[in-house]
Structure formats: C-alpha cells, structure tokens
Amino acid sequence: MEWNFAPVIANLDILLLGLLNTLKVTGLALSLGVPLGLGLALMRLSQNRPISMISEFIIEFFRTTPPLVQLFWFFFAFPILFNINMTPYLAAVVTFSIQSSAFFAEIFRSGIQSIDHGQWEGSKAIGMTRNQSLRRVILPQAVKRMIPAFMERSIELLKTTTLVSTIAYTDLMYQANSVAQSTFRPLEVYSVIAAIYFILIFGFSQLSIVVEHRLAKSGEGTVN
Amino acid sequence: MDHNWDFATIFTNWRVYWVGLQATLLMFGVTVTLGMLGGLLIGILRYIKHPAAAWPARAFVEVFRNTPVLVQIIWFYYAFPILTGVETSPFLAAVLGISLNTMAFSAEIYRAGIQSIDKGQWEAGKAIGMSFTQTLRRIILPVALKRVLPALTNRGIEVFKMSTLASIVAYNETLSQAKLIAELNYNPIESYTAVAIIFFVVLYPVVQGTYALERVLNRSDR
C-alpha cells in the first residue's frame, strides 16, 4: 500500500469548487433557516392555540424525520406534486432551510422562555405592546444567550450538507466521489476531504468555544 | 396540485418496507449499543487525564465529532479496505461510521456527567477504602448517568435518524427500500412520504417520552 497524493493535488481545483458550493448551501440555508426558525418559535409561543399547535407539529415533524428522507422528498416527490422544476441546488436549500429552522425554532423558544417574566411585565407597565417588548427588550437579551446553541447548530448544518451529494449537487462530498472514480485513488481522495472537513469544522468549533467563554465571562447564562 | 394520492402500492408492498424497517432497527441496535458503551469507556479515559490515554482519547473525539458522518461511512466503505486489505460490507461500513461517531459524541456527554459530580464524593469513596474503579462504579456513575440520561436519549434519537445514511452504501434499510419501491412503481411521492411517516410514527412517541423523562428528572432531587 503506497500513498500517492499527486492525483488529488492535480484535481484540487475541482475539490475547492465543491468546498465553495458546500459553504454556499450552508450559508444560504442558514440565512433562510434562522428567520424561519424565529417565525416558528413566535408561532409556537403564541396564545392562539391552533397557531401554536400547527407550529409544534411542523417543528416536531422536521426534527423527528431524517434529513436524508426530507431531501429525497423535496427532490423527487415535491416537484411532481406541485408540477415545478427542482434542481439539486434548490432542493438542498429548501430542505436544509426548513430542517434547520425547526431546530433554530427550539433554540429561539428556550432563549425567549429563559428571560425572566418580570421583563415582559416591566415593558408592559411602561406602555409597550407585546411586539414592542419582544423586539426591544426580550429578543436582544435572549439572542445573546442563544449564541452558543446557535453556533453548534450551524456546525451540525455544515455537516448535514454532505447529504446533497446523493442528489448530485456538486458539493465537496460529490466532487470527492467523482475525483475518486476518475483517478482510482479513493483512499487519498476521501482522506483529504475528511481532513478538509475536519479543519473547517474544528476551526468553527474552537471559535464557538472562545465565544462561549467570552459570554460566560460577561456574566450571561446560556441555553441549550 | 392535481395529484391523485394513491397509497395502494405502498400497502401491497408493505413487506418491502418491513424488511427495511427491520434492517433499520438492526442498524440502530448495533450502533447505539457500540456507540454508548464505547463512549462510556472513552469518556472515562477523557476524565482521568492519564498521560497515555488523554491525547489519543482527545484526538479520537475531535476527529469523529468534527467530520461529517457521511464522510466517515464513505471512507470506511471505499478507503479503509485499500488501507487494511479488509473488505467492508455496506453494513460494516455503516456500523463503523455511525458507532465511532456516536462514541465520540456520547464520550463527551459521559465526561460532562462525571465532571458534574462533586469532588467530595471521590474523597468520601477513598476515605472508606474504595479503589478508583469501585468509587466510579458504585458512587459516581449511578448519579452521573442519571444526570446525562436526557442528553443520551437525544443522541439515541439522532443515531436512529443517522441509520438512513446506510442507504448511500446500498444497505437495505427503510430508505433504500422506499427508493426501490419508488423506482419500480413510479410513485416517489407516496413512497417517500411513507418513509417520512414511518420515522415520525416511530420517533414522535420517543421524543415525547424524553420530554416526560426530563420533567421527572428535574423534579426528583437530581
């Protein structure tokens, strides 16, 4: 058994394009998933029972079904059902936005619920509406507490995006499959992309640990 | 949305799903057992900070926590046989990837649980003449395990969902079986909807159970 990294280095541009696409899908799913998650969390905390139940069902459904099943559903079933064209890219963004929004919703909810009830009463006492107190008083404090959980979820999302390779979106995993097949060097190719993912994700994890320590020092609790 | 839902083919092919569900449960059973037991061992090694164990245990945990499971499964399926000469079946590759990943995650859960126990407990165990392993087994672990039970059940739920990744190396679990049905009957809508429902029906009660468990543990005196 001899290691030979030359074929990997020769195809580095293909792999880097894949890495770029991985980051693109992650970033887009994150920027759609977070606002969607906030919306779901507010619905779930709503006083209106049917609205809260609908949101609870959506959240639980997307948390209890495997992301790969969701991806297949949005790629193979959804386009026929609604008679639209679905690209692998679009299916990936839709699936991961909704899937991560269900998890973000629970983070938002526990963040909002962790704020002392007196804060709501205080803002009500000075004449704020529910929306105003949420926006001006509750959320700014809650968001700070949510940051560690939020970062952990984003890292999970980055790892989950490898699934898009199964519907032929050219992310890092997919590019690795094609390079491994064309060069007959699966050992080196898969080891290199494992290392790329490791460096990326380990970097983000360390960053989130630093942030968490900073927040702990500034005297704020965190929620999971 | 003028699709006519037709679940008839799903019901006539229920055996295909049943085979898949059994394979999913087998995969889950093996990976969750290996992952949780192996994780306990590594978690203890991480805790005792023995020079010979600390570095390898830390490296193991960081590598398997910070790479995607799919990459691990694919690596064990295509790269591992070249490196070692040992052929890995789809089942073995998926078991290796998912169990090692679960070990790394559960190791950190166990470690956090053991660390949360007051130092005085260790000293008390030592004072009445117990060895390290005796104190760990009789005093520390029973309390620590109770504290981390919710975190462990959450991990278990993740492991159950992860089993679908075995379909990528063509192991015949529920999702691969659904794919087969979809291709044979041209009914991807019903076939993939059925898988989603199967997972929801299996996991929803479990998730509700963990909520109840958390409430009970919070109420009891930790």
PDB file of C-alpha atoms in Angstrom, chain A residues 5 11 32 41 47 50 53-55 62-63 71-72 74 80 88 91 97-98 109 112 132 143-144 192 196 211 224:
ATOM      1  CA  PHE A   5      -1.364  12.334  -3.347  1.00  0.00           C
ATOM      2  CA  ASN A  11      -7.688  17.811  -9.053  1.00  0.00           C
ATOM      3  CA  LEU A  32     -33.220  31.443   5.440  1.00  0.00           C
ATOM      4  CA  ALA A  41     -40.816  29.960  17.615  1.00  0.00           C
ATOM      5  CA  GLN A  47     -51.518  32.498  22.846  1.00  0.00           C
ATOM      6  CA  PRO A  50     -54.341  26.371  16.750  1.00  0.00           C
ATOM      7  CA  MET A  53     -50.235  23.569  17.540  1.00  0.00           C
ATOM      8  CA  ILE A  54     -49.501  23.920  13.817  1.00  0.00           C
ATOM      9  CA  SER A  55     -46.046  25.252  14.601  1.00  0.00           C
ATOM     10  CA  PHE A  62     -38.848  18.071  10.839  1.00  0.00           C
ATOM     11  CA  ARG A  63     -36.943  17.160  13.992  1.00  0.00           C
ATOM     12  CA  LEU A  71     -34.102  15.810   0.944  1.00  0.00           C
ATOM     13  CA  PHE A  72     -35.365  12.901  -1.189  1.00  0.00           C
ATOM     14  CA  PHE A  74     -38.214  17.608  -1.745  1.00  0.00           C
ATOM     15  CA  ILE A  80     -44.274  16.143  -9.221  1.00  0.00           C
ATOM     16  CA  PRO A  88     -30.479  19.665  -6.765  1.00  0.00           C
ATOM     17  CA  ALA A  91     -33.915  21.092  -3.230  1.00  0.00           C
ATOM     18  CA  SER A  97     -33.577  25.822   5.458  1.00  0.00           C
ATOM     19  CA  ILE A  98     -36.743  24.147   6.718  1.00  0.00           C
ATOM     20  CA  ARG A 109     -38.059  29.359  22.142  1.00  0.00           C
ATOM     21  CA  ILE A 112     -37.141  33.625  24.907  1.00  0.00           C
ATOM     22  CA  GLN A 132     -42.554  46.091  21.024  1.00  0.00           C
ATOM     23  CA  VAL A 143     -30.296  36.248  21.388  1.00  0.00           C
ATOM     24  CA  LYS A 144     -27.157  36.756  23.439  1.00  0.00           C
ATOM     25  CA  VAL A 192      -8.033  14.533   2.023  1.00  0.00           C
ATOM     26  CA  ILE A 196     -10.674  19.473   4.781  1.00  0.00           C
ATOM     27  CA  VAL A 211     -17.216  32.874  22.091  1.00  0.00           C
ATOM     28  CA  ASN A 224     -29.107  24.708  25.044  1.00  0.00           C
TER      29      ASN A 224
END
